[in-house]
Amino acid sequence: MPRFDVTATRLDGLKLIQRHKLEDSRGFFSRFFCAEELACAGFSQPVAQMNHTLTHRRGSVRGLHFQYPPHAEDKLVSCLRGKVFDVAVDLRRDSPTFLAWHAEELSAENARSLFIPKGFAHGFQTLADDTELLYLHTTPYVQGAEGGLNPADPALAIAWPLAFADLSARDAAHPFIPSDFRGV
C-alpha cells in the first residue's frame, strides 16, 4: 500500500506530497519519509541535513532562501504543528516558469509536504502561532552559497494571505530582483 500521493504542480519538478495516516482509537501513524517511495517525486539523493523551525507569531514570514550551485539542494518541507502558507519560486534560468511562484497550505492536520527541487527559492508565512516546520535537505547548508529574494518584491507579486507580522532584518534586506537577474 503506498504511503504517499505525489501530485505535480504547475511548476515542473515542484511536487505536493500527501502522507496517508493510519488512524485508530490511539491516534495515527504515518510514514514521514521513504527514499524508495519518494524517488518518484524527485527526492533521489540521501538526506544530508535536517532542520527544525519554530515561529512564534502568526503572520511571520521566513525566506525566500536558496543555495547557489554547486550547493543547490532539494528539500522536503513539512509542518509538524500549526499551519503555513508555503511558497516556492522557480529560479531556474531556462525554465518556462522562471520567477513564477506556487504556494500550498501545509499543516499538522492535512499531513502535506512540499518537495522543492534545486533551483527554487523557498519561504513561508505562518497562519497560526507557534508553528513548527521540519525540512529534509539533500545538501548541507553552505553560508557562502546562500541567496535570498525579498518576499515583498513586486516583481514576484506573491499573494501573501496576511500582512507581515514579523520579518527578520536579514530577509527584509534582500534586494528586489534586478532586471539583469538570469536565475541559478
GROMACS .gro file of C-alpha atoms in nm:
model
  184
    1MET     CA    1   0.000   0.000   0.000
    2PRO     CA    2   0.153   0.336  -0.099
    3ARG     CA    3   0.203   0.571   0.195
    4PHE     CA    4   0.217   0.887  -0.019
    5ASP     CA    5   0.027   1.051  -0.301
    6VAL     CA    6   0.252   1.267  -0.518
    7THR     CA    7   0.088   1.547  -0.717
    8ALA     CA    8   0.266   1.766  -0.970
    9THR     CA    9   0.219   2.142  -0.951
   10ARG     CA   10   0.220   2.386  -1.241
   11LEU     CA   11   0.595   2.441  -1.178
   12ASP     CA   12   0.791   2.149  -1.322
   13GLY     CA   13   0.960   1.943  -1.051
   14LEU     CA   14   0.773   2.103  -0.759
   15LYS     CA   15   0.555   1.836  -0.600
   16LEU     CA   16   0.288   1.820  -0.333
   17ILE     CA   17   0.324   1.511  -0.113
   18GLN     CA   18   0.021   1.382   0.076
   19ARG     CA   19   0.107   1.147   0.362
   20HIS     CA   20  -0.151   0.879   0.445
   21LYS     CA   21  -0.245   0.847   0.810
   22LEU     CA   22  -0.341   0.510   0.955
   23GLU     CA   23  -0.573   0.605   1.239
   24ASP     CA   24  -0.734   0.420   1.526
   25SER     CA   25  -0.854   0.500   1.878
   26ARG     CA   26  -0.496   0.567   1.994
   27GLY     CA   27  -0.419   0.829   1.729
   28PHE     CA   28  -0.239   0.782   1.399
   29PHE     CA   29   0.073   0.651   1.231
   30SER     CA   30   0.211   0.798   0.911
   31ARG     CA   31   0.528   0.739   0.718
   32PHE     CA   32   0.709   1.070   0.712
   33PHE     CA   33   0.982   0.983   0.464
   34CYS     CA   34   1.074   0.684   0.249
   35ALA     CA   35   1.357   0.721  -0.002
   36GLU     CA   36   1.219   0.442  -0.220
   37GLU     CA   37   0.865   0.579  -0.236
   38LEU     CA   38   0.963   0.946  -0.273
   39ALA     CA   39   1.213   0.886  -0.554
   40CYS     CA   40   0.918   0.926  -0.794
   41ALA     CA   41   0.873   1.280  -0.658
   42GLY     CA   42   1.236   1.363  -0.736
   43PHE     CA   43   1.389   1.307  -0.392
   44SER     CA   44   1.666   1.084  -0.522
   45GLN     CA   45   1.967   1.185  -0.311
   46PRO     CA   46   2.025   1.091   0.053
   47VAL     CA   47   1.915   1.324   0.330
   48ALA     CA   48   2.225   1.526   0.424
   49GLN     CA   49   2.071   1.767   0.676
   50MET     CA   50   1.750   1.813   0.873
   51ASN     CA   51   1.633   2.149   1.008
   52HIS     CA   52   1.353   2.229   1.250
   53THR     CA   53   1.199   2.575   1.291
   54LEU     CA   54   0.962   2.723   1.544
   55THR     CA   55   0.797   3.053   1.455
   56HIS     CA   56   0.603   3.209   1.740
   57ARG     CA   57   0.389   3.474   1.575
   58ARG     CA   58   0.108   3.429   1.323
   59GLY     CA   59   0.179   3.629   1.007
   60SER     CA   60   0.558   3.596   1.034
   61VAL     CA   61   0.748   3.542   0.710
   62ARG     CA   62   1.071   3.347   0.667
   63GLY     CA   63   1.252   3.347   0.334
   64LEU     CA   64   1.277   3.344   0.043
   65HIS     CA   65   1.602   3.141   0.060
   66PHE     CA   66   1.804   2.926  -0.179
   67GLN     CA   67   2.156   2.790  -0.231
   68TYR     CA   68   2.360   2.865  -0.543
   69PRO     CA   69   2.512   2.572  -0.737
   70PRO     CA   70   2.707   2.360  -0.676
   71HIS     CA   71   2.547   2.365  -0.329
   72ALA     CA   72   2.188   2.375  -0.454
   73GLU     CA   73   1.958   2.144  -0.262
   74ASP     CA   74   1.638   1.950  -0.290
   75LYS     CA   75   1.423   1.985   0.019
   76LEU     CA   76   1.112   1.831   0.163
   77VAL     CA   77   0.921   2.073   0.387
   78SER     CA   78   0.657   1.955   0.635
   79CYS     CA   79   0.456   2.124   0.907
   80LEU     CA   80   0.461   1.950   1.246
   81ARG     CA   81   0.247   2.199   1.437
   82GLY     CA   82   0.037   2.494   1.329
   83LYS     CA   83  -0.015   2.598   0.968
   84VAL     CA   84   0.184   2.778   0.696
   85PHE     CA   85   0.143   2.928   0.352
   86ASP     CA   86   0.449   2.760   0.197
   87VAL     CA   87   0.594   2.924  -0.115
   88ALA     CA   88   0.842   2.809  -0.380
   89VAL     CA   89   0.972   3.041  -0.654
   90ASP     CA   90   1.123   2.899  -0.975
   91LEU     CA   91   1.473   3.046  -1.025
   92ARG     CA   92   1.589   2.806  -1.299
   93ARG     CA   93   1.729   3.025  -1.575
   94ASP     CA   94   1.590   2.824  -1.869
   95SER     CA   95   1.258   2.732  -1.714
   96PRO     CA   96   0.935   2.837  -1.889
   97THR     CA   97   0.804   2.928  -1.540
   98PHE     CA   98   1.111   3.136  -1.440
   99LEU     CA   99   1.018   3.364  -1.144
  100ALA     CA  100   0.671   3.209  -1.112
  101TRP     CA  101   0.565   3.105  -0.762
  102HIS     CA  102   0.344   2.833  -0.619
  103ALA     CA  103   0.208   2.804  -0.265
  104GLU     CA  104   0.049   2.528  -0.062
  105GLU     CA  105  -0.104   2.533   0.283
  106LEU     CA  106   0.086   2.287   0.499
  107SER     CA  107  -0.039   2.191   0.844
  108ALA     CA  108  -0.008   1.917   1.100
  109GLU     CA  109  -0.369   1.827   1.027
  110ASN     CA  110  -0.353   1.799   0.648
  111ALA     CA  111  -0.030   1.589   0.652
  112ARG     CA  112   0.104   1.755   0.338
  113SER     CA  113   0.466   1.820   0.246
  114LEU     CA  114   0.618   2.018  -0.038
  115PHE     CA  115   0.908   1.874  -0.237
  116ILE     CA  116   1.117   2.169  -0.358
  117PRO     CA  117   1.384   2.081  -0.615
  118LYS     CA  118   1.714   2.252  -0.683
  119GLY     CA  119   1.672   2.588  -0.849
  120PHE     CA  120   1.383   2.713  -0.634
  121ALA     CA  121   1.372   2.970  -0.356
  122HIS     CA  122   1.163   2.879  -0.053
  123GLY     CA  123   0.979   3.077   0.212
  124PHE     CA  124   0.666   3.065   0.421
  125GLN     CA  125   0.419   3.269   0.621
  126THR     CA  126   0.278   3.131   0.944
  127LEU     CA  127  -0.101   3.112   0.961
  128ALA     CA  128  -0.102   3.013   1.330
  129ASP     CA  129   0.102   3.099   1.637
  130ASP     CA  130   0.381   2.861   1.742
  131THR     CA  131   0.419   2.686   1.408
  132GLU     CA  132   0.690   2.425   1.362
  133LEU     CA  133   0.839   2.302   1.034
  134LEU     CA  134   1.078   2.019   0.957
  135TYR     CA  135   1.300   2.033   0.648
  136LEU     CA  136   1.491   1.743   0.493
  137HIS     CA  137   1.779   1.864   0.271
  138THR     CA  138   1.993   1.674   0.019
  139THR     CA  139   2.289   1.912   0.063
  140PRO     CA  140   2.431   2.066   0.380
  141TYR     CA  141   2.397   2.442   0.422
  142VAL     CA  142   2.694   2.644   0.295
  143GLN     CA  143   2.690   3.006   0.414
  144GLY     CA  144   2.885   3.138   0.115
  145ALA     CA  145   2.638   2.977  -0.128
  146GLU     CA  146   2.329   3.133   0.030
  147GLY     CA  147   2.097   3.352  -0.171
  148GLY     CA  148   1.771   3.523  -0.096
  149LEU     CA  149   1.483   3.711  -0.253
  150ASN     CA  150   1.284   3.982  -0.083
  151PRO     CA  151   0.940   3.837  -0.002
  152ALA     CA  152   0.779   4.176  -0.070
  153ASP     CA  153   0.929   4.207  -0.420
  154PRO     CA  154   0.657   4.338  -0.654
  155ALA     CA  155   0.818   4.151  -0.944
  156LEU     CA  156   0.718   3.826  -0.772
  157ALA     CA  157   0.374   3.954  -0.664
  158ILE     CA  158   0.329   3.679  -0.407
  159ALA     CA  159  -0.024   3.690  -0.267
  160TRP     CA  160   0.070   3.650   0.099
  161PRO     CA  161  -0.253   3.580   0.290
  162LEU     CA  162  -0.174   3.809   0.587
  163ALA     CA  163   0.006   4.136   0.649
  164PHE     CA  164   0.366   4.070   0.755
  165ALA     CA  165   0.369   4.048   1.136
  166ASP     CA  166   0.741   3.978   1.158
  167LEU     CA  167   1.025   3.960   0.908
  168SER     CA  168   1.391   3.932   1.004
  169ALA     CA  169   1.622   4.222   0.922
  170ARG     CA  170   1.824   3.983   0.705
  171ASP     CA  171   1.520   3.877   0.498
  172ALA     CA  172   1.392   4.236   0.470
  173ALA     CA  173   1.737   4.343   0.343
  174HIS     CA  174   1.732   4.110   0.043
  175PRO     CA  175   1.715   4.340  -0.259
  176PHE     CA  176   1.438   4.331  -0.514
  177ILE     CA  177   1.520   4.123  -0.821
  178PRO     CA  178   1.739   4.325  -1.058
  179SER     CA  179   1.636   4.345  -1.422
  180ASP     CA  180   1.951   4.154  -1.526
  181PHE     CA  181   1.886   3.857  -1.291
  182ARG     CA  182   1.919   3.542  -1.501
  183GLY     CA  183   1.849   3.282  -1.234
  184VAL     CA  184   2.052   2.995  -1.096
   0.00000   0.00000   0.00000
